[in-house]
CSV table of C-alpha atoms and ligand atoms in Angstrom, one decimal:
chain,number,residue,atom,x,y,z
A,22,MET,CA,0.0,0.0,0.0
A,23,THR,CA,1.0,3.6,-0.2
A,24,THR,CA,2.9,4.7,2.8
A,25,SER,CA,2.6,7.3,5.2
A,26,PRO,CA,4.8,9.2,7.5
A,27,ALA,CA,6.9,8.4,10.0
A,28,CYS,CA,9.4,7.5,12.5
A,29,CYS,CA,9.5,6.1,15.8
A,30,SER,CA,9.5,9.0,18.2
A,31,ILE,CA,7.8,8.3,21.5
A,32,VAL,CA,6.5,11.8,22.2
A,33,PRO,CA,3.5,12.2,20.0
A,34,PRO,CA,4.5,14.7,17.4
A,35,TYR,CA,1.3,16.5,18.2
A,36,LEU,CA,2.4,17.0,21.7
A,37,LEU,CA,5.7,18.5,20.6
A,38,ALA,CA,3.7,20.6,18.2
A,39,ALA,CA,1.5,21.9,21.0
A,40,LEU,CA,4.6,22.7,23.0
A,41,ALA,CA,6.2,24.4,20.0
A,42,SER,CA,3.4,26.8,19.9
A,43,SER,CA,3.3,27.3,23.6
A,44,ASP,CA,3.0,30.8,25.1
A,45,ASP,CA,6.1,30.0,27.1
A,46,GLU,CA,8.7,31.0,24.6
A,47,HIS,CA,11.5,29.1,26.2
A,48,LEU,CA,9.5,25.9,26.2
A,49,ALA,CA,8.4,26.6,22.6
A,50,ALA,CA,12.0,27.1,21.5
A,51,ARG,CA,13.1,23.8,23.1
A,52,ALA,CA,10.2,21.9,21.5
A,53,GLN,CA,11.0,23.5,18.1
A,54,GLY,CA,14.6,22.4,18.6
A,55,THR,CA,13.5,18.8,19.1
A,56,LEU,CA,11.3,18.9,16.0
A,57,ARG,CA,14.2,20.1,14.0
A,58,VAL,CA,16.5,17.4,15.3
A,59,ASP,CA,13.8,14.8,14.6
A,60,GLU,CA,13.8,15.9,11.0
A,61,GLU,CA,17.6,15.6,10.6
A,62,LEU,CA,17.5,12.3,12.2
A,63,ARG,CA,14.7,10.9,10.1
A,64,ARG,CA,16.4,12.0,7.0
A,65,GLY,CA,19.6,10.3,8.3
A,66,ARG,CA,17.7,7.2,9.0
A,67,VAL,CA,16.1,7.0,5.6
A,68,THR,CA,19.6,7.2,4.1
A,69,ALA,CA,20.9,4.5,6.5
A,70,GLU,CA,18.1,2.2,5.6
A,71,ALA,CA,18.6,2.6,2.0
A,72,ARG,CA,21.9,0.9,2.2
A,73,PRO,CA,22.3,-2.8,1.1
A,74,GLY,CA,20.6,-5.0,3.7
A,75,GLY,CA,18.0,-2.4,4.4
A,76,ARG,CA,16.4,-2.6,7.8
A,77,THR,CA,18.3,-5.7,8.7
A,78,ALA,CA,21.7,-4.0,8.1
A,79,THR,CA,22.5,-4.3,11.8
A,80,PRO,CA,25.0,-7.1,12.2
A,81,ALA,CA,23.5,-10.4,13.3
A,82,ALA,CA,24.2,-11.8,16.7
A,83,GLU,CA,26.8,-14.6,16.9
A,84,PRO,CA,25.2,-18.0,16.5
A,85,GLY,CA,24.2,-19.6,19.8
A,86,THR,CA,24.1,-16.4,21.7
A,87,THR,CA,21.2,-16.3,24.1
A,88,GLY,CA,21.2,-13.0,25.9
A,89,PRO,CA,20.8,-9.4,24.9
A,90,GLN,CA,23.7,-8.0,23.0
A,91,ARG,CA,23.6,-4.4,24.1
A,92,THR,CA,25.8,-1.4,23.2
A,93,ILE,CA,25.2,2.0,24.7
A,94,HIS,CA,26.6,5.2,23.1
A,95,ASP,CA,26.8,8.8,24.2
A,96,ALA,CA,26.0,11.6,21.7
A,97,GLN,CA,27.2,14.2,24.3
A,98,GLY,CA,24.5,16.6,23.3
A,99,GLY,CA,25.2,16.3,19.6
A,100,THR,CA,23.2,14.5,16.9
A,101,ASP,CA,25.8,12.2,15.3
A,102,LEU,CA,24.8,8.6,15.7
A,103,PRO,CA,25.7,6.4,17.3
A,104,GLY,CA,28.2,8.6,19.2
A,105,THR,CA,30.9,7.4,21.5
A,106,GLN,CA,30.5,3.9,22.8
A,107,VAL,CA,30.4,4.0,26.6
A,108,ARG,CA,29.1,0.6,27.6
A,109,ALA,CA,29.1,-2.8,25.9
A,110,GLU,CA,27.3,-6.0,27.0
A,111,GLY,CA,28.7,-7.2,30.3
A,112,ASP,CA,30.6,-4.0,31.1
A,113,PRO,CA,30.1,-2.6,34.6
A,114,ALA,CA,27.8,0.3,35.2
A,115,THR,CA,29.2,3.8,34.7
A,116,ALA,CA,28.4,6.9,36.8
A,117,ASP,CA,26.0,8.1,34.1
A,118,GLU,CA,22.4,7.3,35.2
A,119,ALA,CA,21.0,7.7,31.6
A,120,VAL,CA,23.5,5.0,30.4
A,121,THR,CA,22.4,2.7,33.2
A,122,GLN,CA,18.7,3.3,32.5
A,123,ALA,CA,19.1,2.6,28.8
A,124,TYR,CA,21.2,-0.5,29.3
A,125,ASP,CA,18.8,-1.8,31.8
A,126,GLY,CA,15.7,-0.9,29.7
A,127,LEU,CA,17.0,-2.7,26.6
A,128,GLY,CA,17.8,-5.6,28.8
A,129,ALA,CA,14.4,-5.7,30.4
A,130,THR,CA,12.8,-5.6,26.9
A,131,TRP,CA,14.9,-8.5,25.7
A,132,GLN,CA,14.0,-10.4,28.9
A,133,LEU,CA,10.3,-10.1,28.2
A,134,TRP,CA,10.5,-11.4,24.7
A,135,TRP,CA,12.8,-14.2,25.7
A,136,GLU,CA,11.4,-15.3,29.0
A,137,ALA,CA,7.7,-15.0,28.1
A,138,TYR,CA,7.8,-16.0,24.4
A,139,GLU,CA,11.2,-17.6,23.8
A,140,ARG,CA,11.9,-14.9,21.2
A,141,ASN,CA,15.5,-14.0,20.9
A,142,SER,CA,15.4,-10.2,20.3
A,143,LEU,CA,13.3,-8.3,17.9
A,144,ASP,CA,13.9,-10.5,14.8
A,145,GLY,CA,13.9,-13.8,16.7
A,146,LYS,CA,17.6,-14.2,15.7
A,147,GLY,CA,19.4,-12.2,18.3
A,148,LEU,CA,19.4,-8.8,16.7
A,149,PRO,CA,21.9,-6.7,18.7
A,150,LEU,CA,20.3,-3.8,20.7
A,151,VAL,CA,22.0,-0.5,20.2
A,152,ALA,CA,21.2,2.7,22.0
A,153,THR,CA,22.4,6.3,22.2
A,154,VAL,CA,21.8,8.6,25.2
A,155,HIS,CA,22.2,12.4,25.7
A,156,TYR,CA,21.1,13.0,22.1
A,157,GLY,CA,20.6,16.7,21.1
A,158,GLN,CA,19.9,19.6,23.4
A,159,ASP,CA,16.8,19.6,25.6
A,160,TYR,CA,15.6,16.9,23.2
A,161,ASP,CA,12.0,15.9,24.0
A,162,ASN,CA,11.9,12.5,22.5
A,163,ALA,CA,13.0,8.9,22.2
A,164,PHE,CA,12.7,6.7,19.1
A,165,TRP,CA,13.6,3.5,17.4
A,166,ASP,CA,15.3,4.4,14.1
A,167,GLY,CA,15.0,1.0,12.5
A,168,THR,CA,18.4,0.0,13.7
A,169,GLN,CA,18.9,1.6,17.1
A,170,MET,CA,17.2,3.4,20.0
A,171,VAL,CA,17.9,7.1,20.7
A,172,PHE,CA,17.2,9.0,23.9
A,173,GLY,CA,17.0,12.7,24.6
A,174,ASP,CA,17.3,14.2,28.1
A,175,GLY,CA,14.0,16.1,27.9
A,176,ASP,CA,13.4,19.8,28.5
A,177,GLY,CA,13.1,19.3,32.2
A,178,VAL,CA,9.9,21.4,32.2
A,179,VAL,CA,7.3,19.2,30.6
A,180,PHE,CA,9.4,16.1,29.8
A,181,LEU,CA,12.1,14.5,31.9
A,182,GLY,CA,14.9,12.3,30.6
A,183,PHE,CA,13.6,9.7,28.2
A,184,THR,CA,15.6,6.8,29.5
A,185,ARG,CA,13.3,6.9,32.5
A,186,SER,CA,10.4,5.2,30.9
A,187,LEU,CA,10.6,1.4,30.5
A,188,ASP,CA,7.2,1.1,28.7
A,189,VAL,CA,8.3,3.7,26.2
A,190,ILE,CA,11.5,1.8,25.4
A,191,GLY,CA,9.4,-1.4,25.1
A,192,HIS,CA,6.8,0.4,22.8
A,193,GLU,CA,9.4,1.5,20.3
A,194,LEU,CA,11.2,-1.8,20.2
A,195,ALA,CA,7.9,-3.6,19.7
A,196,HIS,CA,7.5,-1.6,16.5
A,197,GLY,CA,10.6,-3.6,15.4
A,198,VAL,CA,9.0,-6.9,16.3
A,199,THR,CA,5.8,-6.0,14.4
A,200,GLN,CA,8.0,-5.0,11.5
A,201,TYR,CA,9.6,-8.5,11.5
A,202,THR,CA,6.3,-10.4,12.0
A,203,ALA,CA,2.8,-9.2,11.2
A,204,GLY,CA,4.0,-6.1,9.3
A,205,LEU,CA,0.7,-4.4,10.0
A,206,ASN,CA,0.1,-1.5,7.6
A,207,TYR,CA,0.5,1.8,9.3
A,208,GLN,CA,-2.9,3.1,8.2
A,209,GLY,CA,-6.5,3.0,9.4
A,210,GLN,CA,-7.4,0.0,11.6
A,211,SER,CA,-4.3,-2.1,10.9
A,212,GLY,CA,-2.2,1.0,11.8
A,213,ALA,CA,-4.1,1.4,15.0
A,214,LEU,CA,-3.5,-2.3,15.7
A,215,ASN,CA,0.2,-1.7,15.0
A,216,GLU,CA,0.2,1.1,17.6
A,217,SER,CA,-1.8,-0.9,20.1
A,218,VAL,CA,0.6,-3.9,19.8
A,219,SER,CA,3.4,-1.6,20.7
A,220,ASP,CA,1.6,-0.2,23.7
A,221,VAL,CA,0.6,-3.8,24.8
A,222,PHE,CA,4.2,-5.1,24.7
A,223,GLY,CA,5.6,-1.9,26.0
A,224,VAL,CA,3.5,-2.0,29.1
A,225,LEU,CA,4.2,-5.8,29.4
A,226,VAL,CA,7.9,-5.0,29.5
A,227,LYS,CA,7.3,-2.8,32.5
A,228,GLN,CA,4.9,-5.2,34.3
A,229,HIS,CA,7.3,-8.2,33.6
A,230,SER,CA,10.2,-6.2,34.9
A,231,LEU,CA,8.4,-5.2,38.1
A,232,GLY,CA,6.8,-8.6,38.6
A,233,GLN,CA,3.5,-6.8,38.6
A,234,SER,CA,0.1,-8.6,38.1
A,235,ALA,CA,-2.6,-7.2,35.8
A,236,GLY,CA,-4.6,-6.1,38.8
A,237,ASP,CA,-1.7,-4.2,40.4
A,238,ALA,CA,-0.4,-2.5,37.2
A,239,ASP,CA,-1.1,1.1,36.3
A,240,TRP,CA,-1.5,0.4,32.5
A,241,LEU,CA,0.0,3.8,31.7
A,242,ILE,CA,2.3,4.6,28.8
A,243,GLY,CA,4.9,7.2,29.5
A,244,ALA,CA,4.0,8.0,33.1
A,245,ASP,CA,7.7,8.5,34.0
A,246,LEU,CA,8.2,11.2,31.4
A,247,LEU,CA,5.9,13.9,32.6
A,248,ALA,CA,7.6,16.6,34.7
A,249,PRO,CA,5.9,17.7,38.0
A,250,GLY,CA,3.2,20.3,37.3
A,251,VAL,CA,2.0,18.7,34.0
A,252,LYS,CA,-1.8,18.1,34.3
A,253,GLY,CA,-1.9,14.4,33.5
A,254,VAL,CA,-0.7,11.0,34.5
A,255,ALA,CA,1.0,9.7,31.3
A,256,LEU,CA,0.9,10.0,27.5
A,257,ARG,CA,-1.8,7.2,27.3
A,258,SER,CA,-4.0,5.1,29.6
A,259,MET,CA,-4.8,1.6,28.4
A,260,ALA,CA,-7.3,1.1,31.3
A,261,ALA,CA,-9.1,4.3,30.5
A,262,PRO,CA,-8.3,5.7,27.1
A,263,GLY,CA,-8.9,9.4,26.8
A,264,THR,CA,-8.1,10.2,30.4
A,265,ALA,CA,-4.3,10.4,30.4
A,266,TYR,CA,-3.9,14.1,30.4
A,267,ASP,CA,-5.7,17.4,30.1
A,268,ASP,CA,-3.1,20.2,30.1
A,269,PRO,CA,-3.1,23.7,28.8
A,270,ARG,CA,0.2,23.0,27.0
A,271,LEU,CA,-0.6,19.5,25.8
A,272,GLY,CA,-4.4,19.6,25.1
A,273,LYS,CA,-6.6,16.7,26.1
A,274,ASP,CA,-6.0,13.0,25.5
A,275,PRO,CA,-8.0,12.2,22.3
A,276,GLN,CA,-8.3,8.4,22.6
A,277,PRO,CA,-11.7,6.6,22.3
A,278,ALA,CA,-12.3,3.6,24.5
A,279,HIS,CA,-15.2,2.1,22.5
A,280,MET,CA,-16.1,1.6,18.8
A,281,ASP,CA,-19.1,3.9,19.3
A,282,ASP,CA,-16.5,6.7,19.6
A,283,TYR,CA,-14.2,5.4,16.8
A,284,VAL,CA,-12.7,8.5,15.1
A,285,GLU,CA,-13.0,8.5,11.3
A,286,THR,CA,-10.3,10.8,10.1
A,287,ALA,CA,-7.8,11.0,7.3
A,288,ASP,CA,-5.3,12.6,9.7
A,289,ASP,CA,-2.7,10.6,11.6
A,290,ASN,CA,-2.7,7.9,9.0
A,291,GLY,CA,-6.4,7.4,9.7
A,292,GLY,CA,-6.2,7.9,13.5
A,293,VAL,CA,-3.6,5.2,14.3
A,294,HIS,CA,-2.6,6.9,17.6
A,295,ILE,CA,-6.2,7.7,18.5
A,296,ASN,CA,-8.2,4.5,17.7
A,297,SER,CA,-5.5,2.3,19.2
A,298,GLY,CA,-7.3,3.1,22.5
A,299,ILE,CA,-10.0,0.6,21.5
A,300,PRO,CA,-7.8,-2.5,21.1
A,301,ASN,CA,-5.6,-1.2,24.1
A,302,LYS,CA,-8.7,-1.3,26.3
A,303,ALA,CA,-9.7,-4.8,25.0
A,304,PHE,CA,-6.3,-6.1,26.0
A,305,HIS,CA,-6.4,-4.4,29.4
A,306,ASP,CA,-9.9,-5.7,30.1
A,307,LEU,CA,-8.9,-9.2,29.1
A,308,ALA,CA,-5.8,-9.2,31.2
A,309,VAL,CA,-7.6,-7.9,34.3
A,310,ALA,CA,-10.5,-10.4,33.8
A,311,LEU,CA,-8.0,-13.3,33.6
A,312,GLY,CA,-6.0,-12.0,36.6
A,313,GLY,CA,-2.4,-13.0,37.3
A,314,ASN,CA,0.4,-11.8,35.1
A,315,ALA,CA,-0.7,-10.1,31.9
A,316,TRP,CA,2.3,-11.3,29.9
A,317,GLU,CA,1.4,-15.0,30.6
A,318,VAL,CA,-2.0,-15.8,29.2
A,319,ALA,CA,-3.2,-12.5,27.6
A,320,GLY,CA,0.2,-11.6,26.3
A,321,ARG,CA,0.8,-15.0,24.9
A,322,ILE,CA,-2.5,-14.9,23.0
A,323,TRP,CA,-1.5,-11.5,21.5
A,324,TYR,CA,2.0,-12.9,20.7
A,325,ASP,CA,0.6,-15.9,19.0
A,326,THR,CA,-1.7,-13.6,17.0
A,327,VAL,CA,1.0,-11.2,15.8
A,328,THR,CA,3.4,-14.0,14.9
A,329,GLY,CA,0.7,-16.3,13.3
A,330,GLU,CA,-1.2,-16.2,10.1
A,331,ILE,CA,-2.2,-12.5,9.9
A,332,SER,CA,-2.4,-10.2,7.0
A,333,ALA,CA,-0.8,-6.8,7.0
A,334,ASP,CA,-4.2,-5.2,6.3
A,335,CYS,CA,-5.9,-6.8,9.3
A,336,ASP,CA,-8.8,-4.8,10.8
A,337,PHE,CA,-10.1,-4.8,14.4
A,338,ALA,CA,-12.8,-7.5,13.8
A,339,THR,CA,-10.4,-9.8,12.0
A,340,PHE,CA,-7.7,-9.2,14.7
A,341,ALA,CA,-10.3,-10.0,17.4
A,342,GLY,CA,-11.2,-13.2,15.5
A,343,LEU,CA,-7.6,-14.2,15.4
A,344,THR,CA,-7.1,-13.6,19.1
A,345,VAL,CA,-10.1,-15.8,19.8
A,346,ALA,CA,-8.6,-18.5,17.5
A,347,ALA,CA,-5.3,-18.2,19.2
A,348,ALA,CA,-6.9,-18.5,22.6
A,349,THR,CA,-8.9,-21.5,21.4
A,350,ALA,CA,-5.8,-23.2,19.9
A,351,ARG,CA,-3.9,-22.9,23.3
A,352,HIS,CA,-6.8,-23.4,25.7
A,353,GLY,CA,-9.5,-25.2,23.8
A,354,GLU,CA,-12.8,-24.6,22.2
A,355,GLY,CA,-15.3,-22.9,24.6
A,356,SER,CA,-12.5,-22.5,27.2
A,357,ALA,CA,-12.8,-19.7,29.7
A,358,GLU,CA,-9.8,-18.0,28.1
A,359,ALA,CA,-11.4,-18.0,24.6
A,360,GLU,CA,-14.6,-16.7,26.0
A,361,ALA,CA,-12.8,-14.0,28.0
A,362,VAL,CA,-11.2,-12.8,24.8
A,363,ARG,CA,-14.5,-12.6,23.0
A,364,THR,CA,-16.0,-10.8,26.0
A,365,ALA,CA,-13.2,-8.3,26.1
A,366,TRP,CA,-13.6,-7.4,22.5
A,367,SER,CA,-17.4,-7.1,22.6
A,368,GLY,CA,-16.9,-4.8,25.7
A,369,VAL,CA,-15.3,-2.3,23.4
A,370,GLY,CA,-17.8,-2.8,20.6
A,371,VAL,CA,-15.8,-5.1,18.4
A,372,THR,CA,-17.4,-8.3,17.2
A,373,ALA,CA,-14.8,-11.0,16.7
A,374,GLY,CA,-14.9,-12.2,13.1
A,375,SER,CA,-13.2,-12.1,9.8
A,376,SER,CA,-13.6,-9.8,6.9
A,377,ALA,CA,-12.8,-10.1,3.3
A,378,PRO,CA,-9.2,-9.6,2.4
A,379,GLY,CA,-8.5,-6.0,1.8
A,380,ASP,CA,-11.1,-4.7,4.2
A,381,GLY,CA,-8.7,-3.8,6.9
A,382,GLY,CA,-6.7,-0.7,7.2
A,383,THR,CA,-8.2,1.0,4.3
A,384,ALA,CA,-11.0,3.0,5.9
A,385,THR,CA,-9.1,6.2,5.3
A,386,PRO,CA,-6.9,5.8,2.3
A,387,PRO,CA,-3.9,8.2,2.0
A,388,ALA,CA,-4.6,11.4,0.3
A,389,ASP,CA,-4.2,11.4,-3.5
A,390,PRO,CA,-0.6,12.5,-4.1
A,391,GLY,CA,-1.9,15.0,-6.6
A,392,THR,CA,-1.3,15.8,-10.1
A,393,PRO,CA,2.0,17.3,-10.9
A,394,THR,CA,1.7,20.9,-11.5
A,395,ASP,CA,2.5,22.1,-15.0
A,396,PRO,CA,6.2,23.1,-14.9
A,397,GLY,CA,5.1,26.2,-16.9
A,398,THR,CA,2.8,27.4,-14.1
A,399,PRO,CA,3.6,31.0,-13.2
A,400,ALA,CA,4.5,31.8,-9.6
A,401,PRO,CA,1.3,32.2,-7.5
A,402,ALA,CA,0.2,35.7,-6.6
A,403,PRO,CA,0.6,37.1,-3.1
A,404,GLY,CA,-3.2,36.7,-2.5
A,405,THR,CA,-3.0,32.9,-3.0
A,406,GLU,CA,-4.3,30.9,-0.1
A,407,VAL,CA,-2.5,27.9,1.2
A,408,ALA,CA,-3.6,25.5,3.9
A,409,VAL,CA,-0.9,23.6,5.8
A,410,ARG,CA,-1.9,20.8,8.0
A,411,ARG,CA,0.2,18.5,10.2
A,412,THR,CA,-1.2,15.2,11.5
A,413,GLY,CA,0.1,12.0,12.9
A,414,GLY,CA,2.4,11.6,15.9
A,415,PHE,CA,2.2,9.5,19.0
A,416,ALA,CA,-1.5,10.2,19.7
A,417,GLY,CA,-2.6,11.8,16.5
A,418,ARG,CA,-3.4,15.5,17.1
A,419,THR,CA,-3.8,17.8,14.1
A,420,ARG,CA,-2.6,21.4,13.6
A,421,GLU,CA,-3.7,23.4,10.6
A,422,ARG,CA,-3.3,27.0,9.5
A,423,THR,CA,-4.5,28.7,6.3
A,424,VAL,CA,-2.5,31.7,5.1
A,425,THR,CA,-2.2,34.0,2.1
A,426,LEU,CA,1.3,34.1,0.7
A,427,GLY,CA,1.3,37.9,1.1
A,428,GLU,CA,0.9,37.8,4.8
A,429,LEU,CA,4.0,35.7,5.3
A,430,PRO,CA,7.5,37.1,5.8
A,431,ASP,CA,9.0,37.9,2.3
A,432,ASP,CA,11.4,35.0,2.3
A,433,ASP,CA,8.7,32.5,3.2
A,434,GLY,CA,6.3,33.9,0.7
A,435,ARG,CA,8.9,33.5,-2.0
A,436,ALA,CA,9.7,30.0,-0.8
A,437,TRP,CA,6.0,29.0,-1.0
A,438,GLN,CA,5.7,30.6,-4.5
A,439,SER,CA,8.5,28.5,-5.8
A,440,LEU,CA,7.3,25.4,-4.0
A,441,LEU,CA,3.8,25.7,-5.5
A,442,ALA,CA,5.0,26.6,-8.9
A,443,THR,CA,6.9,23.3,-9.2
A,444,ASP,CA,6.1,19.6,-8.7
A,445,ARG,CA,8.6,19.2,-5.9
A,446,LEU,CA,6.0,18.3,-3.2
A,447,GLN,CA,4.3,15.8,-5.6
A,448,GLY,CA,7.7,14.3,-6.3
A,449,LEU,CA,8.4,13.8,-2.6
A,450,ALA,CA,5.0,12.2,-2.0
A,451,ALA,CA,5.4,9.9,-5.0
A,452,ALA,CA,8.9,8.9,-3.8
A,453,THR,CA,7.5,7.6,-0.4
A,454,ASP,CA,7.8,3.9,-0.5
A,455,ARG,CA,7.8,2.8,3.1
A,456,GLU,CA,6.1,3.3,6.4
A,457,TYR,CA,7.2,5.5,9.3
A,458,PRO,CA,5.4,4.7,12.5
A,459,ASP,CA,5.0,7.7,14.8
A,460,ALA,CA,6.1,10.4,12.4
A,461,TYR,CA,4.3,13.5,11.2
A,462,CYS,CA,2.4,13.8,8.0
A,463,TYR,CA,2.2,17.3,6.3
A,464,GLY,CA,-0.7,18.2,4.0
A,465,VAL,CA,-0.7,21.1,1.7
A,466,ARG,CA,-3.7,22.4,-0.1
A,467,CYS,CA,-4.1,25.2,-2.6
A,468,ALA,CA,-6.8,26.0,-5.1
A,469,ALA,CA,-4.7,27.7,-7.8
A,470,PRO,CA,-2.4,26.3,-8.7
A,471,GLU,CA,-4.2,23.2,-7.7
A,472,VAL,CA,-2.2,21.3,-5.1
A,473,ASP,CA,-3.5,18.7,-2.6
A,474,VAL,CA,-0.6,16.6,-1.4
A,475,THR,CA,0.3,14.7,1.7
A,476,VAL,CA,4.0,14.1,2.5
A,477,PRO,CA,5.6,12.1,5.3
A,478,GLU,CA,8.0,14.2,7.4
A,479,PRO,CA,11.0,11.9,7.0
A,480,VAL,CA,11.1,12.4,3.2
A,481,LEU,CA,10.9,16.2,3.4
A,482,ASP,CA,14.0,18.3,2.8
A,483,GLY,CA,14.9,20.3,5.9
A,484,ASP,CA,14.2,23.6,4.3
A,485,VAL,CA,10.7,22.6,3.3
A,486,ARG,CA,9.9,21.1,6.7
A,487,ASP,CA,11.1,24.3,8.4
A,488,LEU,CA,9.0,26.4,6.1
A,489,PHE,CA,5.9,24.2,7.0
A,490,GLU,CA,6.7,24.6,10.7
A,491,ARG,CA,7.2,28.4,10.5
A,492,THR,CA,3.9,28.7,8.5
A,493,LEU,CA,2.0,26.6,11.1
A,494,ARG,CA,3.5,28.5,14.0
A,495,GLY,CA,2.4,31.9,12.7
A,496,PRO,CA,3.8,35.3,13.4
A,497,ASP,CA,3.5,35.2,17.2
A,498,LEU,CA,6.3,32.7,17.7
A,499,ALA,CA,8.0,33.0,14.4
B,1808,ZN,ZN1,4.3,3.9,18.0
């Protein structure tokens, strides 16, 4: 299918966007810095993944190795990856707490996959786990770049250091597992399942590490990241989607908890970070109903489902049917476990079943990349209206601003004129051939010349992305 935007940052891009337009100029500047670094990084990653071997270019583990193969690097506030190696597998702890947290977090993630599911790392073949800490300045993010983890130290005002959150580390690494197994399309319902699977295994990493039962766990994603004073408890709540935060700087948690409130949208790859609340709650409700450790019975059913016969365009109903089948295969027809799975799904308004191939993940197809503008098109006049829209991100919030070219600073007005007079945007959209979980998507619409194009952030050139950001931000914080 056509791809969408991407990357694997843990802070919902929409949250960063909200901060970037905060009234607190210092905070806004920091968030803007993070957004800029994200862009450089994503571009770097695309380049790295284009090399021979693609996403599996990381060297394979030595045969017979059973244990995490971790290497931690220090970017020392810069953005070169991976940075200076500061700790390898088996080395003693250093005095740097971030290094210790990253090392331990990668280890805890490996332990869940190995001890609960006998899976040796993300690819099942001992893929080495590489991480970089102290990335960038006041960097409000953490992500999996397809080959390694990267952690910022946070801005200290809204977000604390990103090595603090075990479920966040687990979430991003789970995107790697999904990539190697179900390959769920990052669009519509299959995309929301992709996001949900990352939340499920991310939270299970934390519970497994703490030895916490389903009933004792908090079922929060990113609780350790929020600084004191932020009005919220986490980035997401699997027990009560939609209630994680309500903060003047971050907005309100947009997740639905039931199909009745399913959000139909073309934004955020069809609401992948929003509607994931529905399967998240189904998993939570199942685990709590079963009792005991969530990674054992409920987690195993989800693991069997993701690693079994599943199509990349799987929708909620089909996924629910596959989890019932997985529970039946392991526990028997009509077993309490299989019935509990069915009940959990019906509780969130999903009827377990199957649907015709191709039904899933296509509820909100990507925007038409648009027809290339005639190269002879004259530069648009200053009165030309352009709508810029940014969607996607960890929880799927949208920002939009419509401007006339004449109201922009001269340089930006000229940049838009040249952008709209050529087919550069359409070319970037057409060149997008892969998926980028957790990244932004930029949409640009204009009536004359006619432009209606959606482009994933990682494929944008830095100057274009900066232009979009300045335009979205407006004059107040320009
Ligand atoms: Zn994600």
